């Protein structure tokens, strides 16, 4: 983070990366979001990697001191500003993939991942009107787990450029069989569809490629996505796509529960809304209920539960937080 000549605070898009890393790691000098969380108490000096990686609060405060001096505020308010600017950037990205695609985020549950995602999730949810956040058992390694446990899938596609009024179910299903090419596995069919003359398509997933069903589904989706449709117009099928899927390996042993966090439940001061508050510091393992303000620690991530949020663990090891 830095303050420009006009007094505006900027966070990113440059990253400190692993090297030199946040100032608190002991090498870099520039303040990062990680340093801000540390100054605010949302991260503790022994929270990372189950206490195996100590970080320096003093170095984080020194790095943020430059921003505080330029902004003429306290180090804590500078850190809070860094978090707020970072959240604004993530909120914008979430709006792009929800509101701008015709989805009301208030109808959804926010699922954070990565080591830092759960530190921001509740505040992002509040900004978008989302009432529920689901933190999976292993957010910090979610992508790796997905790679290990995902169904095996092979995708094939073919451009057909035919109109629904000029083709048949048999002709479209013949394309599916051609793409399948005798391979085993469950088949998923979808098509890229548009009105004639459009330069973009919408994708539809269907259990059977019937032209009349495709056209009707496209009209509905176009209405929902863009606010209008042309029900009397023919519909053009641009591409037929097929995926062949096989079950992935059983993951019950891997997903049995969250990993062990370091240290017993305790309290520490956390800077919230312009002042310090006592927050619960809890281990994720064995956690049944939590109320904010609270910090939930585990080896691969830290969860920040702001005031007004509370949650409980479900049978699958997810931490379900609600406002």
Short mmCIF file of C-alpha atoms in Angstrom, two decimals:
data_model
loop_
_atom_site.label_atom_id
_atom_site.label_comp_id
_atom_site.label_asym_id
_atom_site.label_seq_id
_atom_site.Cartn_x
_atom_site.Cartn_y
_atom_site.Cartn_z
CA UNK A 1 0.00 0.00 0.00
CA UNK A 2 1.01 3.60 -0.62
CA UNK A 3 -0.37 7.12 -0.63
CA UNK A 4 -0.13 9.00 -3.93
CA UNK A 5 0.56 12.69 -4.47
CA UNK A 6 -3.13 13.52 -4.19
CA UNK A 7 -3.46 11.83 -0.82
CA UNK A 8 -5.29 8.74 -2.11
CA UNK A 9 -4.41 5.34 -0.68
CA UNK A 10 -3.55 2.63 -3.23
CA UNK A 11 -3.35 -1.10 -2.51
CA UNK A 12 -2.09 -3.38 -5.30
CA UNK A 13 -2.20 -4.61 -7.95
CA UNK A 14 1.50 -5.22 -7.37
CA UNK A 15 2.19 -8.01 -4.90
CA UNK A 16 5.12 -8.42 -2.56
CA UNK A 17 5.04 -12.14 -3.38
CA UNK A 18 6.96 -14.64 -1.32
CA UNK A 19 10.15 -12.60 -1.75
CA UNK A 20 10.60 -10.03 -0.42
CA UNK A 21 7.15 -10.66 1.06
CA UNK A 22 5.28 -8.50 3.59
CA UNK A 23 7.40 -6.32 5.84
CA UNK A 24 6.49 -8.51 8.81
CA UNK A 25 8.30 -11.48 7.19
CA UNK A 26 11.61 -9.74 7.91
CA UNK A 27 12.87 -8.94 4.39
CA UNK A 28 10.57 -6.52 2.56
CA UNK A 29 9.94 -2.94 3.60
CA UNK A 30 6.65 -2.02 1.88
CA UNK A 31 3.38 -2.37 3.78
CA UNK A 32 1.03 -5.09 2.55
CA UNK A 33 -2.43 -6.34 3.46
CA UNK A 34 -0.80 -9.01 5.64
CA UNK A 35 0.98 -6.30 7.62
CA UNK A 36 -2.32 -4.47 8.05
CA UNK A 37 -4.04 -7.57 9.44
CA UNK A 38 -1.14 -8.05 11.85
CA UNK A 39 -1.30 -4.45 13.11
CA UNK A 40 -5.07 -4.74 13.62
CA UNK A 41 -4.74 -7.99 15.59
CA UNK A 42 -6.66 -10.09 13.06
CA UNK A 43 -3.41 -11.98 12.59
CA UNK A 44 -1.17 -12.74 15.55
CA UNK A 45 2.62 -12.99 15.50
CA UNK A 46 2.36 -16.77 15.93
CA UNK A 47 -0.76 -17.55 13.87
CA UNK A 48 0.89 -18.49 10.58
CA UNK A 49 1.55 -22.17 9.85
CA UNK A 50 0.38 -23.22 13.29
CA UNK A 51 2.98 -21.03 14.97
CA UNK A 52 5.80 -22.39 12.81
CA UNK A 53 6.37 -19.04 11.12
CA UNK A 54 6.80 -16.09 13.45
CA UNK A 55 6.27 -12.60 12.04
CA UNK A 56 7.16 -9.17 13.38
CA UNK A 57 4.46 -6.76 14.51
CA UNK A 58 7.09 -4.04 14.92
CA UNK A 59 8.19 -4.32 11.28
CA UNK A 60 4.55 -4.23 10.16
CA UNK A 61 3.88 -1.11 12.22
CA UNK A 62 7.02 0.56 10.87
CA UNK A 63 5.99 -0.14 7.27
CA UNK A 64 2.47 1.19 7.85
CA UNK A 65 3.90 4.19 9.68
CA UNK A 66 4.86 5.73 6.35
CA UNK A 67 1.24 5.52 5.17
CA UNK A 68 -0.01 6.84 8.51
CA UNK A 69 2.33 9.83 8.30
CA UNK A 70 1.29 10.64 4.72
CA UNK A 71 -2.40 10.27 5.59
CA UNK A 72 -2.03 12.06 8.94
CA UNK A 73 -3.69 9.29 10.92
CA UNK A 74 -2.78 6.60 13.41
CA UNK A 75 -1.00 3.43 12.32
CA UNK A 76 -4.14 1.46 13.20
CA UNK A 77 -6.35 3.67 11.01
CA UNK A 78 -3.82 3.38 8.20
CA UNK A 79 -3.97 -0.41 8.51
CA UNK A 80 -7.77 -0.29 8.53
CA UNK A 81 -7.64 1.87 5.40
CA UNK A 82 -5.44 -0.69 3.64
CA UNK A 83 -7.97 -3.42 4.45
CA UNK A 84 -10.89 -1.28 3.29
CA UNK A 85 -9.22 -0.46 -0.03
CA UNK A 86 -8.31 -4.12 -0.58
CA UNK A 87 -11.89 -5.11 0.23
CA UNK A 88 -13.21 -2.53 -2.25
CA UNK A 89 -11.16 -4.10 -5.03
CA UNK A 90 -12.40 -7.59 -4.19
CA UNK A 91 -15.97 -6.36 -3.87
CA UNK A 92 -15.75 -4.89 -7.37
CA UNK A 93 -14.54 -8.24 -8.73
CA UNK A 94 -17.39 -10.06 -6.98
CA UNK A 95 -19.90 -7.64 -8.47
CA UNK A 96 -18.52 -8.36 -11.95
CA UNK A 97 -19.19 -12.09 -11.62
CA UNK A 98 -22.55 -11.70 -9.89
CA UNK A 99 -24.57 -8.51 -10.42
CA UNK A 100 -23.13 -7.80 -13.86
CA UNK A 101 -24.07 -11.32 -14.92
CA UNK A 102 -27.63 -10.99 -13.70
CA UNK A 103 -27.22 -12.76 -10.34
CA UNK A 104 -28.36 -11.25 -7.05
CA UNK A 105 -25.52 -11.97 -4.57
CA UNK A 106 -27.98 -11.76 -1.66
CA UNK A 107 -29.38 -15.12 -2.77
CA UNK A 108 -26.00 -16.84 -2.48
CA UNK A 109 -23.53 -18.06 0.12
CA UNK A 110 -19.98 -16.71 -0.05
CA UNK A 111 -17.25 -19.40 0.06
CA UNK A 112 -13.75 -18.00 0.70
CA UNK A 113 -10.57 -19.86 -0.05
CA UNK A 114 -6.83 -19.32 0.17
CA UNK A 115 -4.93 -18.54 3.32
CA UNK A 116 -6.23 -14.95 3.44
CA UNK A 117 -9.70 -15.28 1.93
CA UNK A 118 -11.41 -16.02 5.27
CA UNK A 119 -9.86 -12.86 6.73
CA UNK A 120 -11.95 -10.76 4.31
CA UNK A 121 -15.03 -12.91 3.68
CA UNK A 122 -17.48 -11.57 6.27
CA UNK A 123 -16.80 -7.92 5.43
CA UNK A 124 -17.16 -8.63 1.71
CA UNK A 125 -20.39 -10.48 2.36
CA UNK A 126 -21.75 -7.53 4.34
CA UNK A 127 -20.89 -5.16 1.50
CA UNK A 128 -22.81 -7.33 -0.98
CA UNK A 129 -25.78 -8.07 1.27
CA UNK A 130 -24.82 -11.73 1.64
CA UNK A 131 -25.95 -13.18 4.96
CA UNK A 132 -24.02 -16.48 5.01
CA UNK A 133 -20.32 -17.33 4.66
CA UNK A 134 -19.21 -20.97 4.43
CA UNK A 135 -15.55 -21.55 5.28
CA UNK A 136 -14.50 -25.03 4.06
CA UNK A 137 -12.31 -27.24 6.25
CA UNK A 138 -9.06 -26.47 4.37
CA UNK A 139 -9.34 -23.08 2.62
CA UNK A 140 -5.60 -22.61 2.24
CA UNK A 141 -5.20 -25.75 0.13
CA UNK A 142 -8.63 -25.82 -1.49
CA UNK A 143 -7.28 -25.76 -5.05
CA UNK A 144 -4.87 -28.60 -4.34
CA UNK A 145 -7.65 -30.65 -2.77
CA UNK A 146 -9.84 -29.95 -5.76
CA UNK A 147 -7.14 -31.24 -8.08
CA UNK A 148 -6.76 -34.42 -6.03
CA UNK A 149 -10.45 -35.17 -5.51
CA UNK A 150 -12.13 -33.79 -8.61
CA UNK A 151 -13.92 -36.00 -11.08
CA UNK A 152 -11.80 -36.82 -14.11
CA UNK A 153 -13.18 -34.93 -17.09
CA UNK A 154 -12.42 -34.81 -20.79
CA UNK A 155 -14.01 -32.05 -22.86
CA UNK A 156 -14.58 -31.98 -26.61
CA UNK A 157 -16.37 -29.42 -28.78
CA UNK A 158 -17.41 -28.94 -32.38
CA UNK A 159 -18.66 -25.85 -34.20
CA UNK A 160 -21.95 -26.64 -35.94
CA UNK A 161 -23.45 -23.18 -36.70
CA UNK A 162 -27.01 -24.43 -37.28
CA UNK A 163 -30.35 -22.90 -36.42
CA UNK A 164 -32.82 -24.71 -34.21
CA UNK A 165 -35.41 -24.47 -36.96
CA UNK A 166 -33.09 -26.26 -39.39
CA UNK A 167 -31.84 -29.20 -37.36
CA UNK A 168 -33.15 -32.18 -35.39
CA UNK A 169 -32.52 -33.93 -32.11
CA UNK A 170 -31.04 -36.87 -34.01
CA UNK A 171 -28.55 -34.67 -35.84
CA UNK A 172 -27.41 -32.95 -32.63
CA UNK A 173 -27.15 -36.21 -30.69
CA UNK A 174 -25.10 -37.62 -33.58
CA UNK A 175 -22.62 -34.80 -32.95
CA UNK A 176 -22.51 -35.82 -29.29
CA UNK A 177 -21.68 -39.42 -30.26
CA UNK A 178 -19.00 -38.21 -32.66
CA UNK A 179 -17.38 -36.19 -29.88
CA UNK A 180 -17.74 -39.07 -27.46
CA UNK A 181 -15.90 -41.37 -29.90
CA UNK A 182 -16.77 -44.53 -27.98
CA UNK A 183 -15.26 -43.38 -24.68
CA UNK A 184 -16.89 -44.49 -21.45
CA UNK A 185 -18.08 -42.25 -18.66
CA UNK A 186 -21.11 -40.12 -17.85
CA UNK A 187 -21.85 -37.59 -20.59
CA UNK A 188 -22.68 -33.95 -20.02
CA UNK A 189 -23.98 -31.97 -22.99
CA UNK A 190 -24.08 -28.23 -23.47
CA UNK A 191 -24.42 -25.81 -26.35
CA UNK A 192 -23.31 -22.25 -27.08
CA UNK A 193 -26.35 -20.40 -28.42
CA UNK A 194 -27.17 -16.91 -29.73
CA UNK A 195 -29.67 -14.98 -31.76
CA UNK A 196 -28.64 -14.73 -35.43
CA UNK A 197 -26.39 -11.72 -35.87
CA UNK A 198 -25.16 -11.59 -32.28
CA UNK A 199 -21.40 -11.69 -31.72
CA UNK A 200 -21.59 -13.50 -28.37
CA UNK A 201 -23.16 -16.70 -27.09
CA UNK A 202 -24.76 -18.01 -23.92
CA UNK A 203 -24.10 -21.56 -22.76
CA UNK A 204 -26.86 -24.00 -21.90
CA UNK A 205 -26.50 -27.39 -20.22
CA UNK A 206 -29.16 -29.93 -21.23
CA UNK A 207 -29.71 -33.64 -20.70
CA UNK A 208 -30.81 -34.05 -24.35
CA UNK A 209 -30.26 -31.75 -27.30
CA UNK A 210 -33.77 -31.05 -28.55
CA UNK A 211 -33.98 -27.93 -30.76
CA UNK A 212 -37.30 -26.71 -29.34
CA UNK A 213 -36.05 -27.15 -25.76
CA UNK A 214 -32.79 -25.38 -26.60
CA UNK A 215 -34.63 -22.40 -28.10
CA UNK A 216 -37.05 -22.05 -25.18
CA UNK A 217 -34.24 -22.32 -22.62
CA UNK A 218 -32.19 -19.72 -24.49
CA UNK A 219 -35.07 -17.23 -24.58
CA UNK A 220 -35.51 -17.61 -20.80
CA UNK A 221 -31.79 -17.26 -20.09
CA UNK A 222 -31.47 -14.21 -22.37
CA UNK A 223 -34.40 -12.57 -20.58
CA UNK A 224 -32.87 -13.25 -17.18
CA UNK A 225 -29.38 -12.16 -18.19
CA UNK A 226 -30.14 -9.08 -20.29
CA UNK A 227 -33.72 -8.14 -19.43
CA UNK A 228 -35.25 -8.93 -22.81
CA UNK A 229 -35.65 -11.75 -25.34
CA UNK A 230 -37.05 -12.30 -28.86
CA UNK A 231 -39.32 -15.35 -28.52
CA UNK A 232 -40.37 -15.22 -32.20
CA UNK A 233 -36.77 -15.27 -33.45
CA UNK A 234 -34.96 -18.43 -34.47
CA UNK A 235 -31.96 -19.43 -32.38
CA UNK A 236 -28.51 -20.34 -33.67
CA UNK A 237 -26.48 -23.15 -32.12
CA UNK A 238 -22.83 -22.21 -32.57
CA UNK A 239 -21.02 -25.01 -30.71
CA UNK A 240 -21.89 -28.40 -29.28
CA UNK A 241 -19.78 -29.34 -26.28
CA UNK A 242 -19.44 -32.66 -24.51
CA UNK A 243 -17.65 -33.62 -21.31
CA UNK A 244 -17.02 -37.21 -20.25
CA UNK A 245 -16.68 -37.61 -16.51
CA UNK A 246 -15.46 -40.38 -14.24
CA UNK A 247 -15.60 -40.37 -10.42
CA UNK A 248 -12.56 -39.05 -8.61
CA UNK A 249 -10.90 -40.77 -5.65
CA UNK A 250 -12.80 -41.02 -2.38
CA UNK A 251 -11.98 -38.02 -0.21
CA UNK A 252 -13.62 -38.87 3.11
CA UNK A 253 -10.31 -39.43 4.89
CA UNK A 254 -8.84 -36.20 3.57
CA UNK A 255 -11.92 -34.13 4.37
CA UNK A 256 -12.65 -35.68 7.74
CA UNK A 257 -12.09 -32.44 9.62
CA UNK A 258 -10.01 -29.29 9.94
CA UNK A 259 -6.33 -29.48 10.76
CA UNK A 260 -4.95 -28.75 14.18
CA UNK A 261 -4.36 -25.09 15.00
CA UNK A 262 -1.77 -23.96 17.52
CA UNK A 263 -2.54 -22.88 21.04
CA UNK A 264 -5.65 -23.00 23.26
CA UNK A 265 -8.58 -20.60 23.08
CA UNK A 266 -7.67 -17.18 24.42
CA UNK A 267 -8.39 -13.49 23.84
CA UNK A 268 -6.46 -10.62 22.31
CA UNK A 269 -7.06 -7.01 21.39
CA UNK A 270 -8.34 -6.39 17.86
CA UNK A 271 -8.81 -2.94 16.34
CA UNK A 272 -12.43 -2.54 15.18
CA UNK A 273 -14.39 0.57 14.18
CA UNK A 274 -11.90 3.06 15.53
CA UNK A 275 -11.09 1.31 18.81
CA UNK A 276 -9.65 -1.79 20.41
CA UNK A 277 -11.91 -4.67 21.48
CA UNK A 278 -11.24 -7.99 23.15
CA UNK A 279 -11.68 -10.79 20.61
CA UNK A 280 -11.83 -14.53 21.17
CA UNK A 281 -8.93 -16.47 19.65
CA UNK A 282 -10.05 -20.04 18.99
CA UNK A 283 -8.66 -23.18 17.38
CA UNK A 284 -10.59 -24.45 14.37
CA UNK A 285 -10.26 -28.07 15.46
CA UNK A 286 -13.17 -29.04 17.65
CA UNK A 287 -14.79 -25.61 17.26
CA UNK A 288 -18.58 -25.85 17.64
CA UNK A 289 -19.69 -22.23 17.93
CA UNK A 290 -18.11 -18.80 17.65
CA UNK A 291 -19.32 -15.21 18.01
CA UNK A 292 -17.56 -12.11 16.78
CA UNK A 293 -15.31 -10.41 17.31
CA UNK A 294 -13.22 -13.56 17.03
CA UNK A 295 -10.17 -14.96 15.29
CA UNK A 296 -10.27 -18.65 14.34
CA UNK A 297 -6.84 -20.14 13.70
CA UNK A 298 -5.75 -23.21 11.79
CA UNK A 299 -2.58 -24.29 10.02
CA UNK A 300 -3.50 -23.15 6.50
CA UNK A 301 -5.58 -20.01 7.14
CA UNK A 302 -7.03 -17.56 9.65
CA UNK A 303 -10.73 -16.66 9.86
CA UNK A 304 -11.79 -13.19 10.99
CA UNK A 305 -15.29 -13.07 12.49
CA UNK A 306 -16.30 -9.40 12.87
CA UNK A 307 -18.75 -8.12 15.49
CA UNK A 308 -22.31 -8.99 14.54
CA UNK A 309 -21.29 -12.29 12.93
CA UNK A 310 -21.54 -15.72 14.54
CA UNK A 311 -21.25 -19.28 13.36
CA UNK A 312 -21.04 -22.96 14.01
CA UNK A 313 -19.38 -25.99 12.49
CA UNK A 314 -21.42 -28.50 10.50
CA UNK A 315 -20.89 -32.26 10.20
CA UNK A 316 -18.62 -31.88 7.18
CA UNK A 317 -16.23 -29.62 9.06
CA UNK A 318 -17.37 -26.41 7.37
CA UNK A 319 -17.61 -23.26 9.50
CA UNK A 320 -20.93 -21.59 8.64
CA UNK A 321 -20.98 -17.90 9.59
CA UNK A 322 -24.11 -15.74 9.54
CA UNK A 323 -24.83 -12.07 10.16
#
